[in-house]
GROMACS .gro file of C-alpha atoms in nm:
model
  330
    1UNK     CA    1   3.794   2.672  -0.288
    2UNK     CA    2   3.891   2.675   0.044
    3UNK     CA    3   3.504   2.539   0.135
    4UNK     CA    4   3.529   2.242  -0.065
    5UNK     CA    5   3.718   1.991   0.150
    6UNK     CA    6   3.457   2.102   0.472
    7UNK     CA    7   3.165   2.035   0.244
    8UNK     CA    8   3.293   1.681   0.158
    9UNK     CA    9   3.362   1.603   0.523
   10UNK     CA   10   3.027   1.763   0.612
   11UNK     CA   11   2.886   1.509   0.309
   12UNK     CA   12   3.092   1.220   0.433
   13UNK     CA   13   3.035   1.256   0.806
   14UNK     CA   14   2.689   1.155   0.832
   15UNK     CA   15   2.734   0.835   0.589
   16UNK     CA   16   2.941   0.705   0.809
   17UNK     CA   17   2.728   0.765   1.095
   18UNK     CA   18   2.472   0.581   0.916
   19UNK     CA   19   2.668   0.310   0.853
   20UNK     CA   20   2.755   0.264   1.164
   21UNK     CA   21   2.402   0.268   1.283
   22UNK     CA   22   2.296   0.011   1.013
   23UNK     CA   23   2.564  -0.271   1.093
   24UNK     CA   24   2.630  -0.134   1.489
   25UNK     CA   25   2.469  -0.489   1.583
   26UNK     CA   26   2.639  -0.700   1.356
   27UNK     CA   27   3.015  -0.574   1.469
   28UNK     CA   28   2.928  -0.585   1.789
   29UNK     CA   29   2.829  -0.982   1.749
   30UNK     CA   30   3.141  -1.075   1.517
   31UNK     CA   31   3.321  -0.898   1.826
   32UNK     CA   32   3.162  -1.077   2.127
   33UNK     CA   33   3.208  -1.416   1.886
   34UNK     CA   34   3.518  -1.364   1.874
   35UNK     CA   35   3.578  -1.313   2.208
   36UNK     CA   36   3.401  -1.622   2.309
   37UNK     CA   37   3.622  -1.830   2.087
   38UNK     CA   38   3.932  -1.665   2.264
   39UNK     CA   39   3.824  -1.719   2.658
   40UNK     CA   40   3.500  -1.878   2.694
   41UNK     CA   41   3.586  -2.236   2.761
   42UNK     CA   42   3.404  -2.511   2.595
   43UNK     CA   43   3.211  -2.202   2.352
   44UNK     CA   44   3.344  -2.411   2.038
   45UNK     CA   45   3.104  -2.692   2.039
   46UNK     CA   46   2.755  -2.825   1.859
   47UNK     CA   47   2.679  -2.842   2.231
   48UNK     CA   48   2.670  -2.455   2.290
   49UNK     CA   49   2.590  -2.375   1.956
   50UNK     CA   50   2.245  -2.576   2.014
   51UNK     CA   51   2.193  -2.415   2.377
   52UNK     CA   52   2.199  -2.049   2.205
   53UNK     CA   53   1.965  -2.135   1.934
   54UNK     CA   54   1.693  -2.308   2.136
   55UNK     CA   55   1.732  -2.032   2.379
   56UNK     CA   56   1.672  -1.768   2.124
   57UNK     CA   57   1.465  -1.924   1.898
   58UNK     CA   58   1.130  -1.844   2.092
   59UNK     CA   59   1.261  -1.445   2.118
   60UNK     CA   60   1.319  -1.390   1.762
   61UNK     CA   61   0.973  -1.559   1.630
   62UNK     CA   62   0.850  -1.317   1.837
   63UNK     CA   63   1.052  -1.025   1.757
   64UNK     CA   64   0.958  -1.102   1.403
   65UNK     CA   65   0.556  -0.985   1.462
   66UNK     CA   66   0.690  -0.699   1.683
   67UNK     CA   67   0.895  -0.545   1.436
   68UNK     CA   68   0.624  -0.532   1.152
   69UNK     CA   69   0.412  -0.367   1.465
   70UNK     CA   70   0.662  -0.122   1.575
   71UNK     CA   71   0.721  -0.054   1.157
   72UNK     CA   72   0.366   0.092   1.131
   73UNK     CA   73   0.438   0.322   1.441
   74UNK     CA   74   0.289   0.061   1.681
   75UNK     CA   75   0.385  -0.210   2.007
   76UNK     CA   76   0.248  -0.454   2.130
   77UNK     CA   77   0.258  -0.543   2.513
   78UNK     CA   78   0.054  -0.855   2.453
   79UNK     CA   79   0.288  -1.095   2.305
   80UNK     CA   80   0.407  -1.266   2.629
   81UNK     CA   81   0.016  -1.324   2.733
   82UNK     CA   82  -0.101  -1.472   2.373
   83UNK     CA   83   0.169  -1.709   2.426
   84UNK     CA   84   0.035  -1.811   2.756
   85UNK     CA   85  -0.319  -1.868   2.588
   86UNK     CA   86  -0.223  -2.059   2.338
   87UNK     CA   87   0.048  -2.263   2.564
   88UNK     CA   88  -0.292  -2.332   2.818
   89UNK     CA   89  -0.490  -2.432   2.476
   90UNK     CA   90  -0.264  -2.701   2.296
   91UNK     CA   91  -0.275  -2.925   2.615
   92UNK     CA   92  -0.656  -2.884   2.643
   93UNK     CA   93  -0.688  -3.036   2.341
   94UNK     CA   94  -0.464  -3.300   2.295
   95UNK     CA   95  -0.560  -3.412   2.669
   96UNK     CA   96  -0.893  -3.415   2.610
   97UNK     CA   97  -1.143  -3.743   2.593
   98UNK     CA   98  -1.165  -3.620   2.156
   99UNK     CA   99  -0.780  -3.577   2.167
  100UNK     CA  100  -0.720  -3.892   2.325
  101UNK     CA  101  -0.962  -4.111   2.148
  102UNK     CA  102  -0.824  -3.918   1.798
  103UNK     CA  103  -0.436  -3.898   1.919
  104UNK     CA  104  -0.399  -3.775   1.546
  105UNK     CA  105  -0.633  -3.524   1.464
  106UNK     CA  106  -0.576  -3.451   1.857
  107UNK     CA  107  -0.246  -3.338   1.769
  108UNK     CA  108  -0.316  -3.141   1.471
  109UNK     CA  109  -0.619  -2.993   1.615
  110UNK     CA  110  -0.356  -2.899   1.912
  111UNK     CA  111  -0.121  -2.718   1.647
  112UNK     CA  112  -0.336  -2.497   1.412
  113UNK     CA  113  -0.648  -2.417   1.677
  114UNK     CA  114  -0.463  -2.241   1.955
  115UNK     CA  115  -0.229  -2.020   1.674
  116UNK     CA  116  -0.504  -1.901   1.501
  117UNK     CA  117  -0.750  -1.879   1.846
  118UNK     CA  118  -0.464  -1.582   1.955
  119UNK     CA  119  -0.395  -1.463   1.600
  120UNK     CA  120  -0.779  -1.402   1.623
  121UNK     CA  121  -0.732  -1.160   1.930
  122UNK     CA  122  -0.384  -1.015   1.802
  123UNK     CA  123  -0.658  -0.879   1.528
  124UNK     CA  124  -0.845  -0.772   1.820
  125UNK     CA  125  -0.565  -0.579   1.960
  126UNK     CA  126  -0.593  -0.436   1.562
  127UNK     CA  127  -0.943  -0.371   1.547
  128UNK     CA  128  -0.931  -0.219   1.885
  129UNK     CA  129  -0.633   0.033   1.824
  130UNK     CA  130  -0.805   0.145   1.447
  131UNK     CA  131  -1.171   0.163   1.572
  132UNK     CA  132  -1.094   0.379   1.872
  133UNK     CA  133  -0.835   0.537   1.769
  134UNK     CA  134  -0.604   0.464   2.125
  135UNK     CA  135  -0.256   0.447   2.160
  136UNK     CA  136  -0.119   0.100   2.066
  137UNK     CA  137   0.067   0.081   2.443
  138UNK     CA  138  -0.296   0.147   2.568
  139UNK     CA  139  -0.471  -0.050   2.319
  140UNK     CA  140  -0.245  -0.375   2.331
  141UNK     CA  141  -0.197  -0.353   2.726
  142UNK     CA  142  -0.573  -0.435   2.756
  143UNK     CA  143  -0.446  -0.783   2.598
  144UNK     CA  144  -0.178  -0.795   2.812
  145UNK     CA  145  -0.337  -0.799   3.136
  146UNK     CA  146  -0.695  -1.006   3.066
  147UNK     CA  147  -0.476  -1.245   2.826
  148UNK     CA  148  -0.264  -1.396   3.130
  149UNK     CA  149  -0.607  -1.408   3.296
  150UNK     CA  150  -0.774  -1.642   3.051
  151UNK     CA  151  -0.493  -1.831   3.001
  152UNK     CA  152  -0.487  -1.880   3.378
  153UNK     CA  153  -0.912  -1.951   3.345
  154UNK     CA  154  -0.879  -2.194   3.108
  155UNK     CA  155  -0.635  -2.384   3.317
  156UNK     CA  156  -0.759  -2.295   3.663
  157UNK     CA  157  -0.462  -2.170   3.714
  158UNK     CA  158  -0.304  -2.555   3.719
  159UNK     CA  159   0.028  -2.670   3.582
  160UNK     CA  160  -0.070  -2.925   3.290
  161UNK     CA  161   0.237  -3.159   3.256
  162UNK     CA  162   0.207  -3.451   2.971
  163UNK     CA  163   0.423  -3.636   2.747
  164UNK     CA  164   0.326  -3.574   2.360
  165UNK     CA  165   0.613  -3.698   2.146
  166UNK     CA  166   0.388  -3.559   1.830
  167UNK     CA  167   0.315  -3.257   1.968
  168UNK     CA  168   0.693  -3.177   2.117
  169UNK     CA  169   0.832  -3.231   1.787
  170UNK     CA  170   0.797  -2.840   1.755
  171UNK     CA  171   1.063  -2.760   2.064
  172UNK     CA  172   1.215  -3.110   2.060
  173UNK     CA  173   1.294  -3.269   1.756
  174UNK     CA  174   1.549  -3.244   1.549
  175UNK     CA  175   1.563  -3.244   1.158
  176UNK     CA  176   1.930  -3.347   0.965
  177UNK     CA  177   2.023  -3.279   1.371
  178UNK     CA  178   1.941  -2.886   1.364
  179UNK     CA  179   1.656  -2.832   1.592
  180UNK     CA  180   1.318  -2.814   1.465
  181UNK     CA  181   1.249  -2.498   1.649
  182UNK     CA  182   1.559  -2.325   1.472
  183UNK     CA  183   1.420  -2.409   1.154
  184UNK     CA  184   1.051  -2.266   1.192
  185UNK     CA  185   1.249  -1.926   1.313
  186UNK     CA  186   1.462  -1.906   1.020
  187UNK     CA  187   1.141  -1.966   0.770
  188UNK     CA  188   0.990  -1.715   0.946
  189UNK     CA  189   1.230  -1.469   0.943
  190UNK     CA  190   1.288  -1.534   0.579
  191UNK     CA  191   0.917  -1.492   0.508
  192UNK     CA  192   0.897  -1.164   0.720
  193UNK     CA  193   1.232  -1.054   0.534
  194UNK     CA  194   1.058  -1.113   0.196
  195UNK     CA  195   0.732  -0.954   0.286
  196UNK     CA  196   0.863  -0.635   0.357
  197UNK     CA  197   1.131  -0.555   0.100
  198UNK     CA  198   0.892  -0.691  -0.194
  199UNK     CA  199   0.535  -0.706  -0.100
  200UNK     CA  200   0.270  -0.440  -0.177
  201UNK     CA  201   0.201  -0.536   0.175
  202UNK     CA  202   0.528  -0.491   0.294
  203UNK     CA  203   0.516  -0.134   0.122
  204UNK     CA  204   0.209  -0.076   0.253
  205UNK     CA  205   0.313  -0.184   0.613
  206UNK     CA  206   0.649   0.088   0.576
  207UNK     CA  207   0.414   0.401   0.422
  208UNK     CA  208   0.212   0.370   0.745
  209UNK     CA  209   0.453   0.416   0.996
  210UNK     CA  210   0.648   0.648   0.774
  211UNK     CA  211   0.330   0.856   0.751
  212UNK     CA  212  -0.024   0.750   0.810
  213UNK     CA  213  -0.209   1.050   0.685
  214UNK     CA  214  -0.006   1.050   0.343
  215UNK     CA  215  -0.020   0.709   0.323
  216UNK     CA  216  -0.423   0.714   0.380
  217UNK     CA  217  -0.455   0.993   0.087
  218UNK     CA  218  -0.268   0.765  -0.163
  219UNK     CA  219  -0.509   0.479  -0.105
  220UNK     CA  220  -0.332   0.313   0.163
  221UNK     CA  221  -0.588   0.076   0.368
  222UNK     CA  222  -0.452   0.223   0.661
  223UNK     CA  223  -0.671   0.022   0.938
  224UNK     CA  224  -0.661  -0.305   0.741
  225UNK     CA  225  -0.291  -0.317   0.741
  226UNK     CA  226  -0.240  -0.222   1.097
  227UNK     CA  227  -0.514  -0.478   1.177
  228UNK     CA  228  -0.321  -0.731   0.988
  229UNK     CA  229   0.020  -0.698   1.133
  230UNK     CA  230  -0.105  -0.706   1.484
  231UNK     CA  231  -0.265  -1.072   1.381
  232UNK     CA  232   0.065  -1.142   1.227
  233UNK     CA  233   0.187  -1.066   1.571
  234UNK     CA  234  -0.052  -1.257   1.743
  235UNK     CA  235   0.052  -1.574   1.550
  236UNK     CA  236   0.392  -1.559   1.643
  237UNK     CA  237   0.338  -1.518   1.943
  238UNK     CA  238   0.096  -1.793   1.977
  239UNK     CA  239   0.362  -2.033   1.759
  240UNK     CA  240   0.606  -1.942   2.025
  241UNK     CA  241   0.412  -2.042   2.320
  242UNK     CA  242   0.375  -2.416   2.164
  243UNK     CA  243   0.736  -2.399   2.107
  244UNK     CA  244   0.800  -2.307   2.473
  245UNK     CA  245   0.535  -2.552   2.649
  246UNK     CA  246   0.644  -2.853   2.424
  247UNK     CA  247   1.016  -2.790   2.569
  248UNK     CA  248   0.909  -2.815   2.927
  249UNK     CA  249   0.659  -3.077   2.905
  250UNK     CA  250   0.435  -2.835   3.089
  251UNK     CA  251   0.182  -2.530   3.035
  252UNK     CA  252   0.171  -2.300   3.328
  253UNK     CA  253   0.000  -1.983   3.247
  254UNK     CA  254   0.117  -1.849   3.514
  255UNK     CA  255   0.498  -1.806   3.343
  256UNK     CA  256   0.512  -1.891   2.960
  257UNK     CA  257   0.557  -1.621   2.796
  258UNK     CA  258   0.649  -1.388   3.097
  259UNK     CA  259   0.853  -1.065   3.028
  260UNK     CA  260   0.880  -1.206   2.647
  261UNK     CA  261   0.743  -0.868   2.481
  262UNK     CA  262   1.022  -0.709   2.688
  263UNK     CA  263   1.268  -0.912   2.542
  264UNK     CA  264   1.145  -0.890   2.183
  265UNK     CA  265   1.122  -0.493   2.205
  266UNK     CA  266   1.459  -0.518   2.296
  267UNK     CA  267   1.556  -0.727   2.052
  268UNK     CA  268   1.395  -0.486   1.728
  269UNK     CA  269   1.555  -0.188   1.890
  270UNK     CA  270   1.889  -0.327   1.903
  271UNK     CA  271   1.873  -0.431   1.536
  272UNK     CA  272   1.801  -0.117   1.474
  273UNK     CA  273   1.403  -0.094   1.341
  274UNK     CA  274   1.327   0.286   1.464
  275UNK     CA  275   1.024   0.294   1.728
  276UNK     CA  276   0.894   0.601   1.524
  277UNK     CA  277   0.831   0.342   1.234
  278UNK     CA  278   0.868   0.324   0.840
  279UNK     CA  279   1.136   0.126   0.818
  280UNK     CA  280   1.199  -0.234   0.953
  281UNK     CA  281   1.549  -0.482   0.930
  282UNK     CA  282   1.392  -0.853   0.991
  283UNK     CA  283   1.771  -0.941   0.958
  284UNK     CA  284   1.842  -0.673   1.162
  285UNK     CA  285   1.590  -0.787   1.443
  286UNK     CA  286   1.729  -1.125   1.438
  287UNK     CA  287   2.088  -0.983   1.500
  288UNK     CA  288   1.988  -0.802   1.774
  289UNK     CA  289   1.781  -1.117   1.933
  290UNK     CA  290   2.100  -1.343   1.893
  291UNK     CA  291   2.354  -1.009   2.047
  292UNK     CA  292   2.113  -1.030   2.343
  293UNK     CA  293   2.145  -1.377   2.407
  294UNK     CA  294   2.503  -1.446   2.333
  295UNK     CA  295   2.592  -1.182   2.537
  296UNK     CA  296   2.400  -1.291   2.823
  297UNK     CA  297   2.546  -1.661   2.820
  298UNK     CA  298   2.947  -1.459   2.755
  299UNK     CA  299   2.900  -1.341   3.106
  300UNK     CA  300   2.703  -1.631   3.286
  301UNK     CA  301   2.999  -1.830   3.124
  302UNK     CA  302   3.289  -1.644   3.267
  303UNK     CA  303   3.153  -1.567   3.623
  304UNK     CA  304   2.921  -1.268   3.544
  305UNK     CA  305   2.574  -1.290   3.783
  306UNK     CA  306   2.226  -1.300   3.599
  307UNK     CA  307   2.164  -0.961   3.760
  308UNK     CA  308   2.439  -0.784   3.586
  309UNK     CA  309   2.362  -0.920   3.229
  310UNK     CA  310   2.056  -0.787   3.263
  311UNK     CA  311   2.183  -0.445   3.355
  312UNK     CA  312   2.412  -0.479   3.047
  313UNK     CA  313   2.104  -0.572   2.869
  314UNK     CA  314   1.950  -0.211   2.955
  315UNK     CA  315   2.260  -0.013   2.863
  316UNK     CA  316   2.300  -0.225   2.494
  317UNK     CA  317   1.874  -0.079   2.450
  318UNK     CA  318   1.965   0.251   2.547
  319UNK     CA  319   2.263   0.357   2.360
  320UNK     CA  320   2.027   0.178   2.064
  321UNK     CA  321   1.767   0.394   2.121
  322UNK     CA  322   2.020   0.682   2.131
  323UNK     CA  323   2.227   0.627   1.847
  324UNK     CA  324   1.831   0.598   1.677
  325UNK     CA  325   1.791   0.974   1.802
  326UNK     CA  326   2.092   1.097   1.694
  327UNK     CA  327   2.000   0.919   1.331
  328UNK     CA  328   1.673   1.121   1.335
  329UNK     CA  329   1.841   1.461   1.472
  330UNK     CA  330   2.202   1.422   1.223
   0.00000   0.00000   0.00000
């Protein structure tokens, strides 16, 4: 009898560690919310609200295609160079002699071609991991480095400014006055969200990173669905870069997109999707994206230099990582 009450403890112990691990992020934002309405000054308006949703917006779309990656056991270091392809394409198009003579189709043609031209070579990154069998960091780096190289080709390297009210709609406008932008992330992260708690795709995506050779001998197309969520990657991140080059006005190739796969990794490890894979929070990843940011503009606000929130950004991604260790070890 004496046993008993150390068995329940030893029961109860790691359930609240898990707890804890599962809703870490979301304390820590009610927390850092709640100290912003206490001291930050001027933190209680549409004004700031609007600053920290356009800033994030482009981080969590592409967060959203990295954590379905990293679910499968995957990463992808391309991201931040898609978006640079498709952010040289759109302007190509729409700036052309056909674009300008067909301002509407122009426009469209602007939209769809350049998502689906770097959805096309997230499948690459896909087809190259599967049929070679490399390491995702090796397989997806290729991407990374000859991606900011064609978007730089296609552009000779030149800043394309232009004014497109059509086109800028995407990072611009405003719908019932929430911004456009903020909308596409939140229909994306509802559709990602759906997908993987009640798709046989979503399933699918979860049994491979949980365990690829059990999930190959129960029929899982293994390669197809890693293929897949690396395209799914690919058009986030290529919907992203539109996002980003209709807000400045401008395509340079030479910075959209820079450090972005950085930020989303960090964003899907603070909402706590494992890097081992077989699981992935959506809602989880967008938690972590919008910790990230409000944290950084809680010290810019109250005096705190650029450098040190990113140092603070490094310590919030390790002790996420860690407290994902100690989940795996408990």
């Amino acid at each position: 009898m004496a046993d008993a009450p150390s068995l329940t403890r030893g029961r109860a112990g790691p359930d609240v560690a898990a707890f804890f691990r599962r809703y870490a992020a979301l304390a820590a934002l009610i927390v850092l919310l709640a100290f912003n309405f206490a001291v930050t000054p001027h933190f209680v308006s549409l004004q700031t609200l609007n600053v920290n949703l356009t800033q994030v917006a482009t981080i969590v779309i592409v967060s959203v295609g990295m954590t379905l990656v990293i679910a499968t056991g995957g990463i992808d270091l391309s991201v931040g160079s898609l978006m640079a392809i498709a952010g040289a394409l759109a302007p190509l198009i729409f700036l052309s002699p056909f674009g300008v003579a067909h301002p509407a189709l122009g426009d469209l043609l602007a939209f769809v071609l350049p998502v689906a031209v770097v959805g096309l070579l997230g499948a690459f990154n896909g087809w190259f991991i599967t049929r070679f069998q490399v390491q995702p960091i090796v397989g997806t780096l290729v991407m990374f480095i000859a991606g900011r190289g064609i978007g730089q080709v296609l552009t000779n390297g030149n800043l394309q400014v232009f004014h497109n009210p059509t086109f800028q709609f995407i990072g611009l406008g405003r719908v019932l006055g929430v911004p456009f932008q903020v909308i596409v992330m939140l229909v994306i992260v509802g559709l990602a969200a759906w997908t993987v708690r009640r798709t046989l795709f979503g399933r699918h995506i979860l049994a491979v990173g949980g365990n690829e050779r059990a999930a190959r001998l129960a029929g899982v197309p293994v390669a197809r669905v890693k293929r897949w969520v690396y395209a799914i990657s690919g058009l986030c991140a290529g919907l992203a870069g539109l996002v980003v080059v209709s807000i400045n006005s401008s395509s340079d190739a030479n910075l959209v997109g820079l450090g972005m796969e950085l930020d989303a990794i960090a964003a899907v490890a603070v909402g706590g999707t494992p890097f081992t894979g077989g699981q992935a929070s959506v809602i989880g990843t967008l938690i972590g994206a919008l910790l990230i940011q409000l944290l950084r503009y809680t010290l810019l606000a109250n005096g705190v230099p650029d450098a040190a929130a990113l140092v603070v950004k490094g310590v919030i991604i390790a002790g996420a990582v860690w407290s994902q260790q100690r989940g795996r070890t408990a």
